[in-house]
Every structure is written in C-alpha cells, then in structure tokens.
Coordinates of C-alpha atoms in Angstrom, one line a residue:
X1 CA 73.4 -60.3 -121.5
X2 CA 70.5 -61.4 -119.3
X3 CA 72.0 -63.7 -116.6
X4 CA 69.8 -66.7 -117.4
X5 CA 68.3 -66.3 -120.9
X6 CA 71.5 -65.1 -122.5
X7 CA 69.5 -62.5 -124.5
X8 CA 71.1 -59.2 -125.3
X9 CA 69.7 -56.5 -123.0
X10 CA 69.1 -53.0 -124.4
X11 CA 71.1 -50.2 -122.7
X12 CA 67.9 -48.6 -121.3
X13 CA 67.0 -51.8 -119.4
X14 CA 70.5 -53.0 -118.6
X15 CA 70.6 -51.0 -115.3
X16 CA 67.3 -52.7 -114.2
X17 CA 68.7 -56.1 -114.7
X18 CA 72.0 -55.2 -113.0
X19 CA 70.0 -54.1 -109.9
X20 CA 67.9 -57.2 -109.9
X21 CA 71.1 -59.3 -110.2
X22 CA 72.6 -57.8 -107.1
X23 CA 69.4 -57.4 -105.0
X24 CA 67.5 -60.6 -105.5
X25 CA 68.5 -63.6 -103.5
X26 CA 69.9 -66.4 -105.7
X27 CA 70.4 -64.3 -108.8
X28 CA 73.4 -64.8 -111.1
X29 CA 76.9 -63.7 -110.1
X30 CA 78.2 -60.6 -111.8
X31 CA 80.3 -62.5 -114.3
X32 CA 77.2 -64.3 -115.6
X33 CA 78.8 -67.7 -115.4
X34 CA 75.9 -69.4 -113.7
X35 CA 73.4 -71.1 -116.1
X36 CA 71.0 -72.6 -113.7
X37 CA 69.5 -71.1 -110.5
X38 CA 70.6 -73.1 -107.5
X39 CA 68.3 -74.8 -105.0
X40 CA 65.0 -73.6 -106.4
X41 CA 62.1 -74.2 -104.1
X42 CA 60.0 -72.8 -101.2
X43 CA 61.5 -69.8 -99.5
X44 CA 58.5 -68.8 -97.4
X45 CA 55.1 -70.4 -96.6
X46 CA 51.9 -68.8 -95.2
X47 CA 48.8 -70.7 -94.2
X48 CA 45.3 -69.3 -93.6
X49 CA 42.2 -71.1 -92.2
X50 CA 38.8 -69.8 -91.0
X51 CA 38.4 -68.4 -87.5
X52 CA 35.7 -70.9 -86.6
X53 CA 35.3 -74.7 -86.4
X54 CA 32.9 -77.4 -85.4
X55 CA 33.9 -80.2 -83.1
X56 CA 33.7 -83.6 -84.8
X57 CA 32.7 -85.5 -81.6
X58 CA 29.8 -83.0 -81.2
X59 CA 28.9 -83.4 -84.9
X60 CA 28.7 -87.2 -84.4
X61 CA 26.0 -86.7 -81.7
X62 CA 24.2 -84.1 -83.8
X63 CA 24.2 -86.3 -86.9
X64 CA 23.0 -89.3 -84.9
X65 CA 25.9 -91.5 -85.8
X66 CA 27.9 -93.9 -83.6
X67 CA 30.5 -92.3 -81.3
X68 CA 33.9 -92.4 -83.0
X69 CA 32.7 -92.6 -86.6
X70 CA 34.3 -89.2 -87.4
X71 CA 36.9 -89.0 -84.7
X72 CA 38.3 -92.5 -84.9
X73 CA 37.0 -93.9 -88.2
X74 CA 38.1 -90.8 -90.1
X75 CA 40.7 -89.5 -87.6
X76 CA 39.2 -86.0 -87.5
X77 CA 38.9 -83.8 -84.4
X78 CA 37.8 -80.4 -85.7
X79 CA 36.5 -79.0 -89.0
X80 CA 37.1 -75.4 -90.1
X81 CA 34.4 -73.7 -92.2
X82 CA 33.6 -70.4 -93.7
X83 CA 30.6 -68.2 -93.3
X84 CA 29.0 -66.4 -96.3
X85 CA 31.5 -63.6 -95.6
X86 CA 34.4 -65.7 -97.2
X87 CA 34.8 -67.1 -100.6
X88 CA 37.8 -68.3 -102.7
X89 CA 38.7 -64.8 -103.7
X90 CA 38.8 -63.5 -100.1
X91 CA 40.8 -66.6 -98.9
X92 CA 43.5 -66.0 -101.5
X93 CA 43.6 -62.2 -100.9
X94 CA 44.1 -62.9 -97.2
X95 CA 46.9 -65.5 -97.5
X96 CA 48.8 -63.6 -100.2
X97 CA 48.8 -60.3 -98.2
X98 CA 49.8 -62.1 -95.0
X99 CA 52.7 -63.7 -96.8
X100 CA 53.9 -60.4 -98.2
X101 CA 53.5 -58.5 -95.0
X102 CA 55.0 -61.1 -92.7
X103 CA 58.1 -61.4 -95.0
X104 CA 58.6 -57.7 -95.6
X105 CA 58.2 -58.2 -99.4
X106 CA 57.4 -55.6 -102.0
X107 CA 54.8 -56.5 -104.6
X108 CA 57.2 -55.5 -107.4
X109 CA 59.5 -58.4 -106.4
X110 CA 56.9 -60.9 -107.7
X111 CA 57.0 -61.8 -111.4
X112 CA 54.7 -64.8 -111.4
X113 CA 51.6 -65.6 -109.4
X114 CA 49.5 -68.7 -110.0
X115 CA 46.4 -69.9 -108.1
X116 CA 45.5 -73.6 -107.8
X117 CA 41.8 -74.1 -106.8
X118 CA 38.7 -76.2 -107.6
X119 CA 36.4 -73.7 -105.9
X120 CA 35.0 -72.0 -109.0
X121 CA 32.7 -69.0 -108.6
X122 CA 33.2 -67.6 -112.1
X123 CA 33.6 -69.6 -115.3
X124 CA 35.8 -67.0 -117.0
X125 CA 37.4 -64.6 -114.5
X126 CA 40.3 -66.1 -112.6
X127 CA 41.0 -65.7 -108.9
X128 CA 44.5 -64.6 -109.8
X129 CA 43.1 -61.5 -111.5
X130 CA 41.2 -60.6 -108.3
X131 CA 44.4 -61.0 -106.2
X132 CA 46.2 -58.6 -108.6
X133 CA 44.4 -55.8 -106.8
X134 CA 47.0 -56.2 -104.1
X135 CA 49.6 -55.2 -106.6
X136 CA 48.0 -52.0 -107.8
X137 CA 49.8 -49.5 -105.6
X138 CA 53.2 -50.9 -106.5
X139 CA 52.4 -50.4 -110.2
X140 CA 53.5 -53.9 -111.0
X141 CA 51.3 -55.5 -113.6
X142 CA 54.0 -57.6 -115.2
X143 CA 53.0 -60.8 -113.4
X144 CA 52.7 -64.1 -115.2
X145 CA 50.5 -67.0 -114.3
X146 CA 46.8 -67.7 -114.1
X147 CA 44.4 -70.3 -112.3
X148 CA 45.0 -74.0 -112.5
X149 CA 42.2 -76.5 -111.9
X150 CA 42.0 -80.3 -111.4
X151 CA 40.4 -81.1 -108.0
X152 CA 43.0 -81.2 -105.2
X153 CA 46.0 -81.2 -107.6
X154 CA 45.7 -77.6 -108.8
X155 CA 48.0 -76.2 -106.0
X156 CA 50.7 -78.7 -106.9
X157 CA 50.5 -77.8 -110.6
X158 CA 50.7 -74.1 -109.7
X159 CA 53.8 -74.8 -107.5
X160 CA 55.5 -76.9 -110.3
X161 CA 54.8 -74.1 -112.8
X162 CA 56.4 -71.6 -110.4
X163 CA 59.5 -73.7 -110.0
X164 CA 59.7 -74.4 -113.7
X165 CA 59.4 -70.6 -114.4
X166 CA 62.3 -69.8 -112.1
X167 CA 64.4 -72.6 -113.8
X168 CA 63.5 -71.4 -117.3
X169 CA 64.8 -68.9 -119.8
X170 CA 61.7 -66.8 -119.0
X171 CA 62.8 -66.0 -115.5
X172 CA 63.6 -62.3 -114.9
X173 CA 65.1 -62.6 -111.5
X174 CA 62.0 -62.1 -109.4
X175 CA 60.1 -64.4 -107.1
X176 CA 57.1 -66.5 -108.0
X177 CA 54.1 -67.1 -105.8
X178 CA 52.1 -70.3 -105.8
X179 CA 48.7 -70.1 -104.1
X180 CA 46.4 -72.9 -103.3
X181 CA 43.0 -72.3 -101.8
X182 CA 39.6 -74.0 -101.5
X183 CA 36.3 -74.3 -99.5
X184 CA 35.5 -78.0 -99.2
X185 CA 31.8 -78.5 -98.5
X186 CA 29.5 -81.5 -98.9
X187 CA 25.8 -82.1 -98.9
X188 CA 24.3 -83.5 -95.7
X189 CA 25.4 -87.1 -95.3
X190 CA 28.4 -89.2 -94.7
X191 CA 30.9 -87.0 -96.7
X192 CA 30.1 -83.8 -94.8
X193 CA 32.5 -84.3 -91.9
X194 CA 35.4 -84.6 -94.5
X195 CA 35.1 -80.9 -95.4
X196 CA 37.3 -78.0 -94.4
X197 CA 38.6 -74.7 -95.8
X198 CA 41.8 -72.7 -96.1
X199 CA 44.6 -71.3 -98.3
X200 CA 48.4 -71.6 -98.6
X201 CA 50.8 -69.2 -100.3
X202 CA 54.3 -70.2 -101.1
X203 CA 57.2 -67.9 -102.1
X204 CA 59.3 -69.7 -104.8
X205 CA 62.9 -68.8 -105.8
X206 CA 66.5 -69.9 -105.7
X207 CA 68.6 -70.6 -102.5
X208 CA 65.4 -71.9 -100.9
X209 CA 65.5 -73.7 -97.5
X210 CA 63.1 -76.3 -99.1
X211 CA 64.7 -77.1 -102.5
X212 CA 63.1 -79.4 -105.1
X213 CA 65.0 -82.6 -105.9
X214 CA 65.6 -82.0 -109.6
X215 CA 64.3 -84.8 -111.8
X216 CA 62.6 -86.7 -109.0
X217 CA 58.9 -86.6 -109.7
X218 CA 56.7 -89.6 -110.1
X219 CA 53.5 -88.7 -111.8
X220 CA 50.3 -90.7 -112.7
X221 CA 47.4 -89.3 -114.7
X222 CA 44.2 -91.3 -115.6
X223 CA 40.6 -90.8 -116.4
X224 CA 38.0 -91.7 -113.8
X225 CA 34.8 -90.2 -112.3
X226 CA 35.7 -90.7 -108.7
X227 CA 34.9 -87.2 -107.5
X228 CA 33.7 -84.4 -109.8
X229 CA 31.5 -81.2 -109.8
X230 CA 29.2 -81.2 -112.9
X231 CA 26.5 -79.0 -111.3
X232 CA 27.7 -75.4 -111.8
X233 CA 24.8 -74.2 -109.7
X234 CA 26.0 -76.1 -106.6
X235 CA 29.1 -76.1 -104.4
X236 CA 28.7 -79.8 -103.8
X237 CA 30.6 -82.6 -105.6
X238 CA 29.4 -85.9 -106.9
X239 CA 31.5 -88.6 -105.0
X240 CA 31.9 -92.3 -105.6
X241 CA 33.6 -93.0 -102.2
X242 CA 34.9 -96.5 -102.9
X243 CA 36.2 -95.6 -106.4
X244 CA 37.9 -92.5 -105.0
X245 CA 39.9 -94.5 -102.4
X246 CA 40.8 -97.0 -105.1
X247 CA 42.0 -94.2 -107.4
X248 CA 44.0 -92.6 -104.6
X249 CA 45.8 -95.8 -103.6
X250 CA 46.4 -96.9 -107.1
X251 CA 47.9 -93.5 -108.0
X252 CA 50.1 -93.7 -104.9
X253 CA 51.4 -97.1 -105.9
X254 CA 52.3 -96.0 -109.4
X255 CA 53.8 -92.6 -108.4
X256 CA 56.0 -94.3 -105.8
X257 CA 57.2 -96.9 -108.3
X258 CA 58.1 -94.2 -110.8
X259 CA 59.8 -92.1 -108.2
X260 CA 61.8 -95.1 -106.9
X261 CA 62.9 -96.0 -110.5
X262 CA 64.0 -92.4 -111.1
X263 CA 66.0 -92.1 -107.9
X264 CA 67.6 -95.5 -108.5
X265 CA 68.7 -94.2 -112.0
X266 CA 70.0 -91.0 -110.5
X267 CA 72.0 -92.9 -107.8
X268 CA 73.4 -95.2 -110.4
X269 CA 74.7 -92.3 -112.5
X270 CA 76.3 -90.9 -109.3
X271 CA 77.9 -94.3 -108.5
X272 CA 75.7 -94.9 -105.4
X273 CA 74.9 -98.6 -104.9
X274 CA 71.8 -98.9 -102.8
X275 CA 68.1 -99.5 -102.9
X276 CA 65.6 -96.8 -102.2
X277 CA 63.0 -97.2 -99.5
X278 CA 60.8 -95.1 -97.2
X279 CA 63.8 -95.0 -94.8
X280 CA 65.4 -92.5 -97.2
X281 CA 62.6 -90.0 -96.5
X282 CA 63.0 -88.1 -93.2
X283 CA 59.3 -87.3 -93.5
X284 CA 56.5 -88.4 -95.7
X285 CA 53.5 -86.2 -96.2
X286 CA 50.3 -86.9 -98.2
X287 CA 47.3 -85.2 -99.5
X288 CA 44.9 -85.7 -96.7
X289 CA 41.1 -86.1 -97.4
X290 CA 41.0 -87.5 -93.8
X291 CA 43.7 -88.6 -91.5
X292 CA 42.9 -92.3 -91.4
X293 CA 43.5 -92.5 -95.1
X294 CA 47.0 -91.0 -94.7
X295 CA 47.9 -93.7 -92.1
X296 CA 46.7 -96.3 -94.5
X297 CA 48.7 -94.7 -97.3
X298 CA 51.9 -94.9 -95.4
X299 CA 51.2 -98.6 -94.8
X300 CA 50.6 -98.9 -98.5
X301 CA 54.2 -97.6 -99.2
X302 CA 55.6 -100.1 -96.7
X303 CA 53.8 -102.8 -98.7
X304 CA 55.4 -101.5 -101.9
X305 CA 58.8 -101.6 -100.3
X306 CA 58.2 -105.1 -99.1
X307 CA 57.1 -106.4 -102.5
X308 CA 59.9 -104.6 -104.3
X309 CA 62.6 -106.3 -102.1
X310 CA 62.3 -110.0 -103.0
X311 CA 64.8 -110.9 -100.3
X312 CA 63.2 -108.9 -97.5
X313 CA 63.9 -110.4 -94.0
X314 CA 60.6 -111.6 -92.6
X315 CA 62.1 -113.0 -89.5
X316 CA 63.2 -109.8 -87.9
X317 CA 63.0 -106.1 -88.6
X318 CA 60.1 -104.0 -90.1
X319 CA 58.8 -106.9 -92.3
X320 CA 58.7 -109.4 -89.5
X321 CA 55.8 -111.8 -89.8
X322 CA 54.7 -110.6 -93.3
X323 CA 55.9 -113.7 -95.3
X324 CA 52.3 -114.7 -96.0
X325 CA 51.9 -111.6 -98.2
X326 CA 54.9 -112.2 -100.4
X327 CA 52.9 -113.0 -103.5
X328 CA 50.0 -110.5 -103.2
X329 CA 49.2 -108.3 -106.2
X330 CA 48.9 -104.6 -105.2
X331 CA 46.0 -104.0 -107.5
X332 CA 44.0 -106.7 -105.7
X333 CA 44.6 -105.3 -102.2
X334 CA 42.9 -101.9 -102.1
X335 CA 40.2 -103.2 -99.8
X336 CA 41.9 -106.3 -98.4
X337 CA 41.5 -105.9 -94.6
X338 CA 44.1 -108.6 -93.8
X339 CA 46.8 -106.7 -95.9
X340 CA 45.7 -103.4 -94.5
X341 CA 45.8 -104.5 -90.9
X342 CA 49.1 -106.3 -91.2
X343 CA 51.0 -103.4 -92.9
X344 CA 49.4 -100.7 -90.7
X345 CA 50.8 -102.6 -87.7
X346 CA 54.2 -103.0 -89.4
X347 CA 54.3 -99.3 -90.2
X348 CA 53.2 -98.0 -86.8
X349 CA 56.7 -96.8 -85.7
X350 CA 57.4 -95.3 -89.1
X351 CA 54.1 -93.5 -89.1
X352 CA 54.9 -92.0 -85.7
X353 CA 58.4 -90.9 -86.9
X354 CA 57.7 -89.7 -90.5
X355 CA 54.0 -88.8 -90.9
X356 CA 52.0 -88.3 -87.7
X357 CA 53.3 -84.7 -87.1
X358 CA 52.1 -83.7 -90.6
X359 CA 48.5 -84.3 -89.7
X360 CA 48.1 -81.3 -87.3
X361 CA 46.2 -79.0 -89.6
X362 CA 44.3 -81.9 -91.3
X363 CA 43.1 -83.2 -87.9
X364 CA 42.2 -79.8 -86.6
X365 CA 40.9 -78.1 -89.7
X366 CA 39.9 -80.8 -92.1
X367 CA 40.4 -81.3 -95.8
X368 CA 41.4 -78.0 -97.6
X369 CA 41.5 -79.7 -101.0
X370 CA 44.4 -78.0 -103.0
X371 CA 46.2 -76.7 -99.9
X372 CA 45.9 -80.0 -98.1
X373 CA 49.3 -81.6 -98.7
X374 CA 50.9 -78.2 -98.1
X375 CA 49.1 -77.8 -94.8
X376 CA 50.7 -81.1 -93.9
X377 CA 54.1 -79.8 -94.9
X378 CA 53.5 -76.6 -92.8
X379 CA 52.6 -78.9 -89.9
X380 CA 55.9 -80.7 -90.1
X381 CA 57.9 -77.5 -90.2
X382 CA 55.9 -75.9 -87.3
X383 CA 56.6 -78.8 -84.9
X384 CA 60.4 -79.2 -85.5
X385 CA 63.4 -77.1 -84.9
X386 CA 65.6 -76.0 -87.8
X387 CA 68.4 -78.3 -86.5
X388 CA 66.1 -81.3 -86.6
X389 CA 64.9 -80.6 -90.1
X390 CA 68.3 -79.6 -91.6
X391 CA 69.5 -82.0 -94.4
X392 CA 66.3 -84.1 -94.4
X393 CA 64.5 -85.3 -97.6
X394 CA 60.8 -84.8 -97.4
X395 CA 58.5 -86.9 -99.6
X396 CA 55.2 -85.4 -100.7
X397 CA 52.3 -87.1 -102.4
X398 CA 49.7 -84.9 -104.1
X399 CA 46.5 -86.3 -105.5
X400 CA 43.5 -84.7 -107.3
X401 CA 40.4 -86.7 -108.3
X402 CA 39.7 -87.3 -111.9
X403 CA 42.6 -88.1 -111.5
X404 CA 46.1 -86.6 -111.3
X405 CA 48.9 -87.4 -108.9
X406 CA 52.6 -86.8 -108.2
X407 CA 55.0 -88.0 -105.6
X408 CA 58.1 -85.8 -105.3
X409 CA 60.6 -84.7 -102.8
X410 CA 62.1 -81.6 -101.2
X411 CA 65.6 -81.3 -99.7
X412 CA 65.8 -79.2 -96.5
X413 CA 68.8 -76.9 -96.3
X414 CA 71.8 -77.9 -94.2
X415 CA 72.1 -74.4 -92.9
X416 CA 70.1 -74.2 -89.6
X417 CA 72.0 -71.3 -88.1
X418 CA 70.2 -68.3 -86.6
X419 CA 69.0 -66.0 -89.3
X420 CA 69.2 -68.6 -92.0
X421 CA 66.4 -69.2 -94.5
X422 CA 65.4 -72.4 -92.7
X423 CA 65.5 -70.7 -89.3
X424 CA 63.2 -67.9 -90.6
X425 CA 60.8 -70.4 -92.2
X426 CA 60.5 -72.4 -89.0
X427 CA 60.0 -69.2 -86.9
X428 CA 57.2 -68.0 -89.2
X429 CA 55.2 -71.2 -88.6
X430 CA 56.1 -71.9 -84.9
X431 CA 52.8 -70.4 -83.8
X432 CA 50.6 -72.7 -86.0
X433 CA 49.1 -74.7 -83.1
X434 CA 48.4 -71.5 -81.2
X435 CA 46.6 -70.1 -84.2
X436 CA 44.5 -73.2 -84.5
X437 CA 43.7 -73.1 -80.8
X438 CA 42.7 -69.4 -81.0
X439 CA 39.7 -70.2 -83.2
X440 CA 36.1 -70.1 -82.0
X441 CA 34.1 -73.3 -81.6
X442 CA 30.6 -73.2 -83.2
X443 CA 27.8 -75.6 -82.3
X444 CA 26.8 -78.3 -84.9
X445 CA 23.4 -76.6 -85.2
X446 CA 25.0 -73.3 -86.1
X447 CA 27.4 -75.1 -88.5
X448 CA 24.4 -76.7 -90.2
X449 CA 22.6 -73.3 -90.5
X450 CA 25.8 -71.9 -92.1
X451 CA 25.9 -74.7 -94.6
X452 CA 22.3 -74.2 -95.5
X453 CA 22.8 -70.4 -95.9
X454 CA 25.7 -71.1 -98.3
X455 CA 23.6 -73.5 -100.2
X456 CA 20.6 -71.1 -100.4
X457 CA 22.7 -68.1 -101.5
X458 CA 25.2 -69.7 -103.8
X459 CA 25.6 -67.5 -106.9
X460 CA 22.8 -65.3 -105.7
X461 CA 22.8 -61.7 -107.0
X462 CA 22.4 -59.2 -105.8
X463 CA 23.4 -60.3 -102.3
X464 CA 24.8 -58.9 -99.1
X465 CA 26.4 -61.5 -96.8
X466 CA 25.0 -61.9 -93.3
X467 CA 28.1 -63.3 -91.4
X468 CA 29.6 -61.2 -88.6
X469 CA 32.7 -59.4 -89.7
X470 CA 34.0 -59.1 -86.1
X471 CA 34.2 -62.9 -85.8
X472 CA 36.9 -63.1 -88.5
X473 CA 40.6 -63.0 -87.7
X474 CA 42.1 -59.4 -87.9
X475 CA 43.6 -58.8 -91.3
X476 CA 41.1 -61.1 -93.1
X477 CA 39.6 -60.1 -96.4
X478 CA 35.8 -60.7 -96.7
X479 CA 33.0 -60.3 -99.1
X480 CA 30.9 -57.1 -98.6
X481 CA 28.4 -57.5 -101.4
X482 CA 27.6 -59.1 -104.8
X483 CA 25.9 -56.6 -107.1
X484 CA 23.2 -57.3 -109.7
X485 CA 25.8 -58.1 -112.3
X486 CA 27.5 -60.7 -110.0
X487 CA 30.5 -58.4 -109.4
X488 CA 32.0 -59.0 -106.0
X489 CA 33.4 -56.4 -103.6
X490 CA 35.7 -57.0 -100.7
X491 CA 37.1 -55.3 -97.6
X492 CA 39.8 -56.2 -95.1
X493 CA 39.2 -56.4 -91.4
X494 CA 41.5 -54.1 -89.6
X495 CA 44.7 -55.4 -88.1
X496 CA 44.4 -53.1 -85.1
X497 CA 41.7 -55.1 -83.3
X498 CA 42.4 -56.2 -79.8
X499 CA 43.6 -59.7 -80.6
X500 CA 47.3 -59.9 -79.7
X501 CA 47.9 -63.2 -81.4
X502 CA 47.1 -62.2 -85.0
X503 CA 48.4 -58.6 -84.6
X504 CA 51.6 -59.9 -83.2
X505 CA 52.1 -62.1 -86.2
X506 CA 52.2 -59.2 -88.6
X507 CA 54.1 -56.7 -86.4
X508 CA 56.8 -59.0 -85.1
X509 CA 60.4 -58.2 -85.7
X510 CA 61.0 -61.7 -87.2
X511 CA 58.2 -61.3 -89.7
X512 CA 59.3 -57.9 -91.1
X513 CA 63.0 -59.0 -91.4
X514 CA 62.3 -62.4 -92.8
X515 CA 63.3 -61.6 -96.4
X516 CA 65.1 -58.3 -97.2
X517 CA 63.2 -56.1 -99.7
X518 CA 65.1 -54.4 -102.4
X519 CA 62.7 -51.5 -102.3
X520 CA 63.1 -48.7 -99.7
X521 CA 59.4 -48.8 -98.7
X522 CA 57.1 -51.8 -99.2
X523 CA 53.9 -50.8 -101.0
X524 CA 50.8 -51.4 -98.8
X525 CA 47.2 -51.0 -99.4
X526 CA 46.0 -47.8 -97.6
X527 CA 45.0 -48.3 -94.0
X528 CA 42.4 -46.4 -92.1
X529 CA 40.9 -46.1 -88.6
X530 CA 37.4 -46.4 -89.9
X531 CA 37.2 -50.0 -88.8
X532 CA 36.6 -53.2 -90.9
X533 CA 35.4 -51.3 -94.0
X534 CA 38.8 -49.5 -94.3
X535 CA 40.0 -51.1 -97.5
X536 CA 37.5 -52.0 -100.3
X537 CA 38.2 -53.7 -103.6
X538 CA 36.0 -55.4 -106.1
X539 CA 36.5 -58.1 -108.7
X540 CA 35.9 -55.6 -111.5
X541 CA 33.9 -55.9 -114.7
X542 CA 33.9 -59.1 -116.8

C-alpha cells in the first residue's frame, strides 16, 4: 500500500514508492504505520531581490517633499527596483533555481510547485508553466500546482496549498515548492516610495525546522476596493490609502481574535489553563507595505490583548497608564491618534524584542507584495542563531487587499545542533545583510527614468529590453526579447562572473550539502562559457 493514501500500488510501481519511502526525508516508516506526516512546514527558504536600489532620503529631495517623509514617516531606507530586463517570470526562474542549487536538490524531487503573484503579464499562461522549463532536463513533468492571485495574499495561499498537499492523500512523498514574487511599482506620487520587488521560494515537506501549528489559522475574507488593478494595460494599481489601512487593521483584529479563540480551544483540550497573549509568540512578523505600519500593527495587537483581558493591571506592567482606554471599541480606533500613540509607547519593548528584526528586508528593499511577510520571516532567521530560535513560536500575519488575510504560526524545531535542519536553514540566510549591502545605488533621476521606461514599454511587442545585463547579480535570469506574438525569451547571467559574494553562495560546501539528494547527479541546465547568453529559454506558444 501507498504509505499515506493507503491505495494498492501495482507491482511495476511498488519499487518506485519503496525508494521514495526510504530516500525522502519525513516519509513513512517501512511498516506503514504512520498516517500523518510529522512537522510539515518550511525546510528551506531562498530570497531574491534586484541588484539595484534607490536611497529614500535622496528620493525625498528629488520629489521635493519634507525630509523624513519617507524615511521616518514610512520607515523606509532603500527601495529595490527592476530594470526592463526583469519581469515576474525571470524573478521566479531566478529564485527557484537558486533554491535548488544551493540546497543540492534534484528537480525530480519536487511534486508540486505553486506561484503566488499579483504581477500579471499574461491573462492565460501561468508563471508556473514558465518555471517548468527548469525541470525539462530532469524529465519531471508530474508537478502539480498553478498560479494563485489575490493581491499580496497569493504567496500565503500557495504556501498553504503546498502544506495541505503534503498532509493529504494526494501526497506522493516528494517535496512541494511555494513561490511568491512581485514587482511593486506605483505612478508618480505619494505611493511610489512604497514600492519594491523580489521573490521568495520555500521548500515544503515533513520534519521541517519551521513546522506549521496544525489547526491554528485565523482567517478573515471580505469585499472591499482598497487596492486593485483594473487597468490591464498598466502595471499601476488604484489605491484608496485610508481605506487600505482600515482594511488591513480590521483584518488584523479579526484574524488575531480567531487565532486566539482556536489556540484557547486547543489548550483547553490539552488541559492547559492559561490565556493566550502576544507573549506566547517568540517573534511576530507582518506583511509589510511599509515599516511604520508594522510597528502600528504590533501596537494594535497589544490593544487587542488589553481589551480581551478585563482585569488587566493598569498600575504596573505593560498596560501601565492605559486605564483610560478600557472602554474603547476597536472598530472606532483605526485612526485614533491618542490610542495609537499610547499603545505604540506601551509596545515599544515588545516591538524591539519580537518584530524589529523582521523589518531588515522591508526597510532595505521595500514592499515586495506577495513575498513581503516571508522576507520578514527570512530577516528574523538571518539575524539569529539556531540556538536562539530553537523551540520558539513565530506568529505571521499575511494580508492581501480586496481583501484576504490570515494570522497563523510556525513552531521552530528544538534541534539546533550542527548539521540539523534548523542549523542549515540559518546558515543559508546568514549572508542576507551582506547581499543587501552588495547592491548598487542608483540616483533618483535614473530610478525615475527606469520607471518611465517600464511604463512606456509595458506589454510592448516586439521589444528588446535596454537594461544592462552586467549590472544584474550573477545567476540572475533576465528577459532577452519579446517577439511580435508577445512570446518572451530569457537567458541566465553566468555564475562565473568575478563577484565572490554571489558565486560563493552557490558554490559553498554548506549550500551543496544542505539537503541530501536521492539522485546520483542533480540535473542542471547546460552551462557555457559564452557569457550571459549561455542559457536561453522562452515562455513558449500560447
């Protein structure tokens, strides 16, 4: 019988499943007694962001706004952006291949791949099908999953679907990949400095160092036009800024309340007599449109804790001096400056302990849309040792306009020993700050020219991009041309360029030994010494 579905396996396929059972981490024991994969979650995580950025302080001067409007008011220091050489397909090609190479994985080890994105360049063909070109040499076409879209929530939906697949009767013992990627750009104006770009790929399977807390998801879905993209001829969204903040905060309130009720019920079943609060999260990370909203969001959860504990001590402790807010109604406080100020002050220490470290990528690269919350998760892992993270519960709040939101949690493995899954995960991200620092700063004027070029050439066909290939990170996939039928072709910049940082990431011993491959030789796309045009693929016919 199949170890999880219980279905009878025909003799000709029985050997295959036996091999999978012994080779794949977390697969069922030989006696088939296990009925549920253990500790399903994120085994490995890869992040990609563009090689160039604009400084937000310089952008303030260029835009003629008051000093601190972007850097203090929004909490943003730098904003990554793409030239016309990169699109959503190239971002996802890059991050998936980096994940596979750095973790020594074979493409036939993947049985599901789903992409979450709101960057739509084709109304029919999915990004996932473009990424499948990486699988061609392995011969593996048996890969479930497709694209998922709802503003910034699509990446979380893709991740949930990956976890659900591994925990279902459909699972065949292979890994799942959840990919989130976007290019966040805005028209000239107050929203432009809240842009960014990047992609995240997450390897999902059993025995993960970041395991999902089963049954602990608080979700809220509702209809609103707070942020949407009705103009298919433009990359730019229509944004109702005030409504967007109200939707975000109201979704946070409701998701936190549902999560709290579920964990209370779980604890009651287990005989645990205690009340849940933010103190039960070792870290709390959020979808980050801009850093200042995240700080306000943590204060919002402290307000929720305060109102849910009718006997909270307002004389001493974290709620000291907050008695005047005992009777406030949450739905009337979204823009109440007195409440905001009081609870941001009350949550300062908690913010520093549980959330501040998560804002590294957001502060330095901007809002990546679907990868945003996972860039925050990567930031936490990158700045802490395995020993510090071991055993912690990490809360995550994912939000997508329109709107869809979930607050859920991950449990970090207790095993922080050298060579453990947690140790390898931390090692793979420990260079994150160095990678951010290795980017090239671009003047605001050049940034504006780049945005104008993207606007002028959006969906233009035929088209040959103008951006310099040599300014991309080594190993980056990029657009070479769009033909008269809108078919896109891509190449990969060579990994052999004289840039030690990126080359070292791929060739390091830690990277290649991260996760053992069951295959003798990992399939790779053919390499060449011909320079950046060495590997070429297209998005095929429609």
